[in-house]
Amino acid sequence: MKDQAETLRVKLGKSTSIAKTIGIVSGKGGVGKSNVSVNFSLSLSQKGKKVLLFDLDIGMGNVHILLGGHVKKSIATFINDFDTELNDIIYDSKYGISYISVGTGLNEMAEWDKEHIEAFLYSMQELQARYDFIIFDMGAGASRNTLNLLMSVDDIFVVTTPETTSLTDAYSMIKFIHLKDPNKNYFLICNRAISMKEGNETINRLQTVGKKFLNKEMSILGVLPEDSSVRKAVKSQIPFLLIYPRSQVSTSLLNLTNQYLLHQNGKSIFVSSERSPFFERLRKIFLVR
Ligand SMILES: Nc1ncnc2c1ncn2[C@@H]1O[C@H](COP(=O)(O)OP(=O)(O)O)[C@@H](O)[C@H]1O
Ligand SMILES: [Mg+2]
């Protein structure tokens, strides 16, 4: 397998573009992670980036639904069926971005032998060479394995709503990740804010608490308003950015994307023939269990 990875690197040349990996997480469910994931991915794609959206919701993924698409094969199929190739489980949406579903894939990981794990790791590496961004949408009831996958990403977007329970759960999630890896970059998003004031207060509180109790600096990414366009877009299975491009939530989402890209300026997503930090973390987590 090492040889295969080596061959890939050689084949791709020295200055291969390696995807930036982003995990979109929350404490509580239902705060808007999937909608943020889908529309943020689309906004990157509108800027010419190649994006793969990875649905980590086990069994009940909805990324494909939000994109008006379908999904038949998942990581689970890929791992369990030798005839399934990586390309068979990547779906191209109508709107430019691609998506992949974890299915029940990582649930069975405890039973995978070393060969399976290597195959999985190898495909992740290959995906990283194909895209500019890989975005992981955390599902409800994240399992140990999906959390492990999330632990490997470069940047973490934390989505909260102004509700106190959402905020405290978001903090717990950050703390959980921080205790395992203190070097992560966090980007805070408040979704469903009734006013900018409410959104800013929410996000400032989260930032302050992180600084005070974890001694962690976290970046503020932005506030997304409560907007009926989101629900209508979900119903029509067309992302809000496309069907309601002039809505408040779309404008705010585009600001958020620009804010993130500004932050990335100067931080190259290109690495040389070295393995990416994402891949190194992934390898360490999955091979040493
Ligand atoms: N900014 C918003 N304004 C209004 N409703 C929203 C907004 N964001 C999310 N929602 C509602 O919340 C529901 C759940 O969103 P979803 O992205 O699936 O959350 P999660 O992935 O965190 O479970 C959406 O279907 C929509 O009805
Ligand atoms: Mg979701």
Coordinates of C-alpha atoms and ligand atoms in Angstrom, one line a residue:
M1 CA 0.0 0.0 0.0
K2 CA 2.9 2.3 0.8
D3 CA 4.1 1.7 -2.8
Q4 CA 0.8 2.7 -4.1
A5 CA 0.8 5.9 -2.2
E6 CA 4.3 6.6 -3.4
T7 CA 3.3 5.9 -7.0
L8 CA 0.4 8.3 -6.7
R9 CA 2.7 11.1 -5.4
V10 CA 5.2 10.5 -8.2
K11 CA 2.4 10.4 -10.7
L12 CA 1.0 13.7 -9.4
G13 CA 4.2 15.5 -9.5
K14 CA 5.9 17.5 -6.8
S15 CA 3.7 20.5 -6.3
T16 CA 0.4 18.7 -6.0
S17 CA -2.5 20.6 -4.7
I18 CA -3.7 19.0 -1.5
A19 CA -7.3 19.7 -0.4
K20 CA -7.8 21.7 2.7
T21 CA -10.0 19.7 5.1
I22 CA -12.8 21.4 7.1
G23 CA -15.1 19.7 9.6
I24 CA -18.5 21.4 10.3
V25 CA -19.6 20.5 13.8
S26 CA -22.0 21.5 16.5
G27 CA -23.0 20.4 20.0
K28 CA -26.7 20.1 19.5
G29 CA -28.3 18.7 16.3
G30 CA -30.6 20.7 14.0
V31 CA -28.7 23.9 14.2
G32 CA -28.1 24.2 10.5
K33 CA -24.8 22.3 9.9
S34 CA -25.9 20.5 6.7
N35 CA -27.3 23.7 5.2
V36 CA -24.2 25.6 6.1
S37 CA -22.1 22.7 4.7
V38 CA -23.9 22.6 1.4
N39 CA -24.2 26.3 0.8
F40 CA -20.6 27.1 1.9
S41 CA -19.4 24.3 -0.4
L42 CA -21.4 25.8 -3.3
S43 CA -20.0 29.3 -2.6
L44 CA -16.5 27.9 -2.8
S45 CA -17.4 26.2 -6.1
Q46 CA -18.7 29.4 -7.5
K47 CA -15.2 30.8 -6.8
G48 CA -13.7 28.1 -9.0
K49 CA -12.7 25.7 -6.2
K50 CA -13.1 22.0 -6.5
V51 CA -15.2 20.8 -3.5
L52 CA -16.1 17.4 -2.1
L53 CA -18.7 17.3 0.5
F54 CA -18.5 14.4 2.9
D55 CA -21.8 13.4 4.6
L56 CA -20.9 11.9 8.0
D57 CA -24.4 11.3 9.1
I58 CA -24.7 7.6 9.7
G59 CA -27.7 6.1 8.1
M60 CA -29.7 9.4 7.8
G61 CA -27.5 11.6 5.7
N62 CA -29.3 14.5 4.0
V63 CA -26.6 16.2 2.0
H64 CA -27.9 14.5 -1.2
I65 CA -31.4 15.5 -0.4
L66 CA -30.5 19.2 0.1
L67 CA -28.8 18.9 -3.3
G68 CA -31.7 17.3 -5.0
G69 CA -29.7 14.2 -5.7
H70 CA -29.5 10.5 -4.6
V71 CA -27.0 8.2 -3.1
K72 CA -26.9 4.5 -3.6
K73 CA -23.3 3.6 -2.6
S74 CA -21.4 4.8 0.3
I75 CA -18.0 4.3 2.0
A76 CA -19.7 1.2 3.4
T77 CA -20.1 -0.2 -0.1
F78 CA -16.6 0.7 -1.0
I79 CA -15.1 -1.1 1.9
N80 CA -17.3 -4.2 1.8
D81 CA -17.5 -4.7 -2.0
F82 CA -14.2 -5.3 -3.8
D83 CA -15.7 -4.4 -7.2
T84 CA -16.8 -0.9 -6.0
E85 CA -14.2 1.7 -6.9
L86 CA -13.7 5.1 -5.3
N87 CA -15.3 6.8 -8.4
D88 CA -18.4 4.7 -7.9
I89 CA -19.2 6.3 -4.6
I90 CA -18.5 9.9 -5.5
Y91 CA -21.7 11.7 -6.8
D92 CA -21.6 14.8 -8.9
S93 CA -24.5 17.1 -7.9
K94 CA -26.2 19.2 -10.5
Y95 CA -24.6 22.3 -9.0
G96 CA -20.9 21.7 -9.4
I97 CA -19.9 20.2 -6.1
S98 CA -19.4 16.5 -5.5
Y99 CA -20.5 14.5 -2.5
I100 CA -19.8 11.3 -0.8
S101 CA -21.7 9.5 1.9
V102 CA -20.3 7.6 4.8
G103 CA -23.4 5.4 5.0
T104 CA -22.9 2.9 7.8
G105 CA -19.3 2.7 6.7
L106 CA -17.4 3.7 9.7
N107 CA -19.6 1.8 12.1
E108 CA -18.0 -1.5 11.1
M109 CA -14.5 -0.1 11.3
A110 CA -13.8 -1.9 14.5
E111 CA -14.0 -5.1 12.4
W112 CA -11.9 -3.9 9.5
D113 CA -8.5 -5.6 9.1
K114 CA -5.4 -3.7 8.4
E115 CA -5.9 -4.0 4.6
H116 CA -9.3 -2.4 4.8
I117 CA -8.0 0.5 6.9
E118 CA -5.1 1.0 4.5
A119 CA -7.6 1.0 1.6
F120 CA -9.7 3.6 3.3
L121 CA -6.6 5.8 4.1
Y122 CA -5.3 5.4 0.6
S123 CA -8.6 6.6 -0.9
M124 CA -8.7 9.6 1.4
Q125 CA -5.3 10.5 0.3
E126 CA -6.3 10.2 -3.3
L127 CA -9.4 12.4 -2.7
Q128 CA -7.1 15.0 -1.2
A129 CA -5.2 15.2 -4.4
R130 CA -8.3 15.6 -6.5
Y131 CA -10.0 18.4 -4.7
D132 CA -9.2 21.9 -3.3
F133 CA -11.5 21.4 -0.3
I134 CA -13.0 18.4 1.4
I135 CA -15.8 19.4 3.8
F136 CA -17.1 17.0 6.4
D137 CA -20.6 17.5 7.6
M138 CA -21.0 16.0 11.0
G139 CA -24.1 14.0 11.6
A140 CA -26.4 13.5 14.5
G141 CA -25.0 11.2 17.1
A142 CA -21.5 11.1 15.9
S143 CA -19.8 7.8 16.6
R144 CA -16.2 7.4 17.9
N145 CA -15.0 6.7 14.3
T146 CA -16.7 9.7 12.7
L147 CA -15.3 11.9 15.6
N148 CA -11.9 10.4 14.8
L149 CA -12.2 11.4 11.3
L150 CA -13.3 14.9 12.4
M151 CA -10.3 15.0 14.7
S152 CA -8.0 14.8 11.6
V153 CA -9.3 17.9 9.7
D154 CA -7.3 21.1 9.4
D155 CA -10.0 23.5 10.4
I156 CA -13.2 23.2 12.4
F157 CA -16.3 25.3 11.9
V158 CA -18.5 25.4 15.0
V159 CA -22.2 26.1 14.3
T160 CA -24.4 27.3 17.1
T161 CA -27.7 29.1 17.4
P162 CA -28.4 31.9 19.9
E163 CA -30.1 29.3 22.2
T164 CA -28.3 28.8 25.5
T165 CA -28.4 25.0 25.2
S166 CA -26.9 25.2 21.7
L167 CA -24.2 27.5 22.9
T168 CA -23.2 25.4 25.9
D169 CA -23.2 22.2 23.8
A170 CA -21.1 23.9 21.2
Y171 CA -18.6 24.8 24.0
S172 CA -18.6 21.1 25.2
M173 CA -17.8 20.0 21.7
I174 CA -14.9 22.4 21.4
K175 CA -13.6 21.3 24.7
F176 CA -13.9 17.6 23.7
I177 CA -11.8 18.2 20.6
H178 CA -9.4 20.6 22.3
L179 CA -8.5 18.1 25.0
K180 CA -7.5 15.6 22.3
D181 CA -5.7 18.1 20.1
P182 CA -5.0 21.6 21.3
N183 CA -3.7 22.7 17.9
K184 CA -6.9 22.9 16.0
N185 CA -8.2 26.1 14.3
Y186 CA -11.8 27.0 15.2
F187 CA -14.1 29.2 13.2
L188 CA -17.3 30.2 14.9
I189 CA -20.7 30.6 13.2
C190 CA -23.9 31.7 14.7
N191 CA -26.9 30.5 12.7
R192 CA -30.6 31.5 13.0
A193 CA -29.9 34.9 14.6
I194 CA -32.9 37.1 14.9
S195 CA -30.7 40.2 14.7
M196 CA -27.1 40.9 14.0
K197 CA -26.8 42.0 17.6
E198 CA -28.1 38.7 18.9
G199 CA -25.7 36.8 16.6
N200 CA -22.7 38.8 17.5
E201 CA -23.4 38.5 21.2
T202 CA -23.7 34.8 20.9
I203 CA -20.5 34.3 19.0
N204 CA -18.6 36.7 21.2
R205 CA -19.7 34.7 24.3
L206 CA -18.4 31.5 22.8
Q207 CA -15.2 33.1 21.8
T208 CA -14.8 34.6 25.3
V209 CA -15.5 31.3 27.1
G210 CA -13.0 29.5 24.9
K211 CA -10.3 32.0 25.7
K212 CA -11.1 32.0 29.4
F213 CA -11.5 28.3 30.1
L214 CA -9.4 26.7 27.4
N215 CA -7.0 29.5 26.8
K216 CA -7.8 29.0 23.1
E217 CA -8.1 31.8 20.5
M218 CA -10.9 31.1 18.1
S219 CA -11.8 33.1 14.9
I220 CA -15.2 34.5 14.4
L221 CA -16.5 33.6 10.9
G222 CA -19.9 35.2 10.9
V223 CA -23.6 35.4 11.7
L224 CA -26.4 33.9 9.5
P225 CA -29.9 35.2 10.1
E226 CA -33.1 33.4 10.8
D227 CA -34.5 33.4 7.3
S228 CA -37.6 31.6 5.9
S229 CA -35.7 31.1 2.6
V230 CA -33.8 28.3 4.3
R231 CA -36.8 26.2 5.0
K232 CA -38.3 26.9 1.6
A233 CA -35.0 26.0 -0.1
V234 CA -34.9 22.7 1.9
K235 CA -38.4 21.9 0.8
S236 CA -37.6 22.6 -2.9
Q237 CA -34.3 20.6 -2.6
I238 CA -32.4 23.5 -4.2
P239 CA -29.7 25.1 -2.0
F240 CA -30.8 28.6 -0.7
L241 CA -27.7 30.2 -2.3
L242 CA -29.0 29.2 -5.7
I243 CA -32.8 29.5 -5.4
Y244 CA -32.7 32.7 -3.2
P245 CA -29.4 34.3 -4.1
R246 CA -30.6 37.7 -2.9
S247 CA -31.9 36.6 0.4
Q248 CA -30.3 37.8 3.6
V249 CA -29.0 34.4 4.5
S250 CA -27.3 34.1 1.0
T251 CA -25.6 37.4 1.4
S252 CA -24.4 36.6 4.9
L253 CA -23.2 33.2 3.7
L254 CA -21.2 34.8 0.9
N255 CA -19.6 37.2 3.5
L256 CA -18.8 34.2 5.7
T257 CA -17.0 32.5 2.8
N258 CA -15.0 35.6 1.9
Q259 CA -14.1 36.0 5.6
Y260 CA -12.8 32.4 5.6
L261 CA -10.8 32.8 2.4
L262 CA -9.3 36.0 3.6
H263 CA -8.1 34.1 6.6
Q264 CA -6.6 31.5 4.3
N265 CA -4.6 34.1 2.4
G266 CA -1.0 33.5 2.7
K267 CA -1.6 30.0 4.1
S268 CA -0.9 27.9 1.2
I269 CA -3.0 24.8 0.5
F270 CA -0.2 23.5 -1.6
V271 CA 2.3 21.2 -0.2
S272 CA 5.1 19.5 -1.9
S273 CA 5.6 15.8 -2.1
E274 CA 5.2 15.5 1.6
R275 CA 2.2 13.9 3.1
S276 CA -0.5 16.3 4.3
P277 CA -0.9 16.9 8.0
F278 CA -4.5 15.8 7.6
F279 CA -3.4 12.5 6.2
E280 CA -0.7 12.1 8.9
R281 CA -3.3 12.6 11.6
L282 CA -5.8 10.3 10.0
R283 CA -3.2 7.6 9.7
K284 CA -2.1 7.9 13.3
I285 CA -5.7 7.8 14.6
F286 CA -6.8 4.9 12.5
L287 CA -3.7 2.7 12.5
V288 CA -3.0 3.1 16.2
R289 CA -6.3 2.2 17.8
Ligands
LIG1 N1 -30.9 30.3 9.0 C1 -32.0 29.6 9.1 N2 -33.2 30.2 9.1 C2 -34.3 29.5 9.2 N3 -34.3 28.1 9.3 C3 -33.2 27.5 9.4 C4 -31.9 28.2 9.3 N4 -30.9 27.2 9.4 C5 -31.6 26.0 9.5 N5 -32.9 26.2 9.5 C6 -33.9 25.1 9.7 O1 -33.3 24.0 10.5 C7 -33.5 22.8 9.8 C8 -32.3 21.9 10.1 O2 -31.1 22.3 9.4 P1 -29.9 21.3 9.1 O3 -29.0 22.1 8.3 O4 -30.4 20.0 8.6 O5 -29.3 21.1 10.6 P2 -28.2 20.1 11.1 O6 -27.5 19.6 10.0 O7 -27.4 20.8 12.1 O8 -29.0 19.0 11.8 C9 -33.6 23.2 8.3 O9 -34.3 22.2 7.6 C10 -34.4 24.5 8.4 O10 -35.7 24.3 8.4
MG2 MG -27.1 17.6 9.3

